[in-house]
Tab-separated table of C-alpha atoms in Angstrom:
chain	number	residue	atom	x	y	z
A	798	ILE	CA	97.642	-33.756	-172.017
A	799	GLN	CA	98.515	-30.387	-170.307
A	800	LEU	CA	98.330	-29.233	-167.171
A	801	PRO	CA	99.165	-26.752	-165.273
A	802	PHE	CA	101.832	-27.467	-161.756
A	803	THR	CA	103.967	-26.113	-159.069
A	804	LEU	CA	106.588	-27.609	-158.273
A	805	ASP	CA	108.152	-26.840	-154.530
A	806	THR	CA	111.506	-29.004	-153.019
A	807	THR	CA	114.397	-27.649	-150.921
A	808	LEU	CA	117.853	-29.985	-152.061
A	809	GLN	CA	120.871	-30.089	-149.813
A	810	GLN	CA	123.773	-31.483	-151.412
A	811	ALA	CA	126.769	-33.498	-149.771
A	812	GLY	CA	129.803	-35.048	-151.990
A	813	SER	CA	127.914	-37.184	-154.850
A	814	ALA	CA	124.555	-37.247	-153.126
A	815	THR	CA	121.955	-34.672	-152.933
A	816	THR	CA	118.838	-34.999	-150.505
A	817	VAL	CA	115.783	-34.837	-150.787
A	818	LYS	CA	114.788	-32.630	-147.759
A	819	HIS	CA	111.298	-31.677	-149.840
A	820	CYS	CA	109.506	-31.899	-152.429
A	821	LYS	CA	105.311	-31.319	-153.223
A	822	LEU	CA	104.704	-31.941	-156.941
A	823	SER	CA	100.914	-29.664	-157.405
A	824	THR	CA	98.457	-29.760	-159.939
A	825	THR	CA	94.930	-30.067	-160.863
A	826	GLY	CA	94.118	-33.321	-159.681
A	827	LEU	CA	96.536	-34.673	-157.733
A	828	ASP	CA	99.389	-33.798	-155.293
A	829	LEU	CA	103.011	-34.949	-153.738
A	830	LEU	CA	104.648	-34.769	-151.126
A	831	ALA	CA	107.699	-36.756	-150.629
A	832	GLU	CA	111.480	-36.762	-149.573
A	833	GLY	CA	114.501	-38.975	-150.220
A	834	ALA	CA	117.818	-38.738	-152.389
A	835	PHE	CA	120.065	-39.164	-155.580
A	836	VAL	CA	123.075	-40.340	-156.168
A	837	SER	CA	124.535	-39.121	-159.189
A	838	ALA	CA	127.408	-41.340	-158.746
A	839	THR	CA	124.614	-44.742	-159.949
A	840	GLY	CA	121.903	-41.970	-161.467
A	841	MET	CA	119.085	-43.682	-158.446
A	842	LEU	CA	117.010	-41.883	-157.573
A	843	GLN	CA	115.031	-42.118	-154.014
A	844	LEU	CA	112.124	-40.683	-152.596
A	845	LYS	CA	109.236	-42.024	-150.106
A	846	GLY	CA	106.175	-39.477	-149.324
A	847	SER	CA	102.401	-39.879	-150.152
A	848	LEU	CA	100.096	-39.149	-152.788
A	849	THR	CA	97.205	-37.703	-153.113
A	850	PRO	CA	95.199	-37.948	-156.698
A	851	ASP	CA	91.502	-36.347	-156.482
A	852	PHE	CA	89.358	-38.056	-159.035
A	853	ASP	CA	86.329	-35.639	-159.042
A	854	THR	CA	88.358	-32.826	-160.340
A	855	LEU	CA	90.618	-34.733	-162.695
A	856	PHE	CA	87.600	-36.166	-164.092
A	857	THR	CA	86.227	-32.582	-164.986
A	858	ALA	CA	90.012	-31.382	-165.832
A	859	ILE	CA	91.078	-33.745	-168.560
A	860	PRO	CA	88.602	-33.688	-171.925
A	861	GLN	CA	89.090	-37.730	-172.719
A	862	LEU	CA	88.417	-38.314	-168.693
A	863	ALA	CA	84.746	-35.884	-168.595
A	864	GLU	CA	83.425	-37.393	-172.392
A	865	ASN	CA	83.363	-40.913	-170.648
A	866	ARG	CA	82.432	-39.911	-167.202
A	867	LYS	CA	78.890	-41.596	-168.125
A	868	THR	CA	79.986	-45.133	-168.877
A	869	PHE	CA	83.663	-45.145	-166.272
A	870	ALA	CA	84.208	-42.553	-163.815
A	871	ILE	CA	85.791	-42.946	-160.296
A	872	SER	CA	85.638	-40.503	-157.464
A	873	GLY	CA	87.097	-39.723	-154.216
A	874	LYS	CA	90.187	-37.790	-152.473
A	875	HIS	CA	92.821	-40.152	-150.432
A	876	THR	CA	96.207	-39.491	-149.562
A	877	ARG	CA	98.133	-42.703	-149.750
A	878	ASP	CA	101.992	-43.536	-149.461
A	879	PHE	CA	104.426	-44.698	-152.022
A	880	THR	CA	108.058	-45.051	-152.801
A	881	ILE	CA	110.510	-44.858	-156.162
A	882	GLU	CA	113.535	-46.119	-156.543
A	883	ALA	CA	114.655	-45.767	-160.346
A	884	PRO	CA	118.172	-45.304	-162.423
A	885	VAL	CA	116.444	-42.173	-164.131
A	886	THR	CA	119.866	-40.504	-165.660
A	887	GLN	CA	118.348	-43.601	-167.874
A	888	GLY	CA	115.220	-41.617	-169.345
A	889	LEU	CA	112.192	-43.589	-169.032
A	890	PRO	CA	113.517	-46.923	-170.247
A	891	GLY	CA	116.004	-46.881	-167.516
A	892	ILE	CA	112.860	-46.179	-165.378
A	893	ILE	CA	110.490	-48.401	-166.532
A	894	ASN	CA	113.503	-51.639	-166.953
A	895	TYR	CA	115.311	-50.908	-163.228
A	896	GLY	CA	113.325	-48.976	-161.100
A	897	GLU	CA	110.471	-49.937	-158.932
A	898	ALA	CA	108.143	-48.456	-157.333
A	899	THR	CA	104.775	-49.005	-155.006
A	900	ALA	CA	101.342	-46.602	-154.239
A	901	GLU	CA	98.296	-47.535	-153.016
A	902	ILE	CA	95.366	-45.918	-154.730
A	903	ALA	CA	91.728	-45.357	-153.141
A	904	PHE	CA	88.434	-43.957	-154.178
A	905	ASP	CA	85.315	-43.768	-153.312
A	906	THR	CA	83.179	-45.125	-155.956
A	907	VAL	CA	83.930	-46.372	-159.592
A	908	THR	CA	80.953	-45.914	-161.942
A	909	VAL	CA	80.521	-48.833	-164.580
A	910	PRO	CA	77.064	-49.118	-166.057
A	911	GLY	CA	75.284	-52.308	-164.149
A	912	LEU	CA	77.897	-52.298	-161.093
A	913	ASP	CA	77.931	-50.445	-157.672
A	914	ILE	CA	81.643	-50.074	-156.868
A	915	PRO	CA	81.367	-48.770	-153.306
A	916	ASN	CA	85.200	-47.629	-151.860
A	917	GLY	CA	88.154	-49.369	-152.297
A	918	ALA	CA	91.209	-48.958	-153.013
A	919	VAL	CA	93.975	-50.928	-155.298
A	920	ASN	CA	98.277	-51.664	-154.910
A	921	LEU	CA	100.218	-50.782	-157.574
A	922	THR	CA	103.958	-51.570	-158.246
A	923	LEU	CA	106.395	-51.097	-161.236
A	924	ARG	CA	109.635	-53.864	-160.697
A	925	GLU	CA	111.594	-55.129	-163.696
A	926	GLY	CA	109.775	-53.443	-166.171
A	927	VAL	CA	106.400	-55.167	-164.950
A	928	MET	CA	103.385	-52.692	-164.040
A	929	ALA	CA	100.885	-54.591	-161.813
A	930	ILE	CA	97.224	-54.108	-160.146
A	931	ASP	CA	96.668	-55.992	-156.822
A	932	GLY	CA	93.507	-55.722	-155.131
A	933	ILE	CA	89.816	-57.560	-153.904
A	934	ILE	CA	87.394	-54.864	-154.723
A	935	PRO	CA	83.108	-54.611	-153.539
A	936	VAL	CA	81.637	-55.180	-156.446
A	937	ASN	CA	77.414	-55.594	-156.306
A	938	GLU	CA	77.716	-57.942	-153.656
A	939	GLY	CA	80.112	-59.882	-153.902
A	940	THR	CA	84.095	-59.384	-154.878
A	941	VAL	CA	86.315	-58.601	-157.927
A	942	GLN	CA	90.093	-59.774	-157.455
A	943	LEU	CA	92.282	-57.992	-159.551
A	944	GLN	CA	95.297	-58.332	-160.692
A	945	PRO	CA	96.476	-57.191	-164.674
A	946	ARG	CA	100.042	-57.660	-165.452
A	947	LEU	CA	101.325	-55.585	-168.229
A	948	SER	CA	104.900	-56.761	-169.382
A	949	MET	CA	107.057	-53.241	-170.429
A	950	MET	CA	110.083	-55.192	-171.297
A	951	GLY	CA	110.839	-56.047	-175.096
A	952	ASN	CA	109.451	-53.738	-178.120
A	953	THR	CA	105.765	-54.942	-177.810
A	954	PRO	CA	103.501	-54.203	-174.235
A	955	ILE	CA	102.072	-57.973	-173.259
A	956	LEU	CA	98.717	-57.168	-171.414
A	957	SER	CA	98.148	-59.808	-168.454
A	958	TRP	CA	95.442	-61.361	-166.066
A	959	ALA	CA	96.988	-63.511	-163.505
A	960	PRO	CA	94.759	-64.306	-160.731
A	961	ASP	CA	95.434	-66.562	-157.756
A	962	GLY	CA	92.068	-67.475	-156.832
A	963	LYS	CA	88.517	-66.520	-158.169
A	964	ILE	CA	88.657	-63.796	-160.662
A	965	LEU	CA	85.060	-63.317	-159.244
A	966	ASP	CA	83.195	-64.106	-156.721
A	967	ARG	CA	79.354	-64.055	-155.906
A	968	VAL	CA	79.477	-60.552	-158.365
A	969	ARG	CA	75.144	-59.941	-159.380
A	970	LEU	CA	75.151	-57.907	-162.194
A	971	THR	CA	72.598	-55.892	-164.211
A	972	GLN	CA	70.938	-54.015	-166.409
A	973	LYS	CA	71.542	-50.592	-166.092
């Protein structure tokens, strides 16, 4: 996937720390606005800000998503907060294994044949090599509790479903 992007930053150096006064990353269907710091002595990047995915644009611009839009699609454009703290000098393995990140992603609708999924949000986290999605989503007059976990420690990623309580609660299924 290749999408053009623009990056606008304002940085200020003070000793071994670089303050990120302003960072704006924009690409097709996604805007990120952040501030924070990079400490060169530890290699840690700390950012907090807002993330705005435009799902309608993403599902049009990315061919793999556009091809499957009839069987799965997300719509909506909402701005939500995010944070990340990670040892970026260790590359992607260091970010995944030792980084921590949180974000909320909101949507207007999710299209899946037979399911009506309106207005919802999920929390995303990365902590100690485990990516998690948590949320209770309204579906067909009931709710679905999401709690999948993807452990990326070791050579083989492991996907698990670890709900506390009900996964489905009064969800009506149809043959659409």
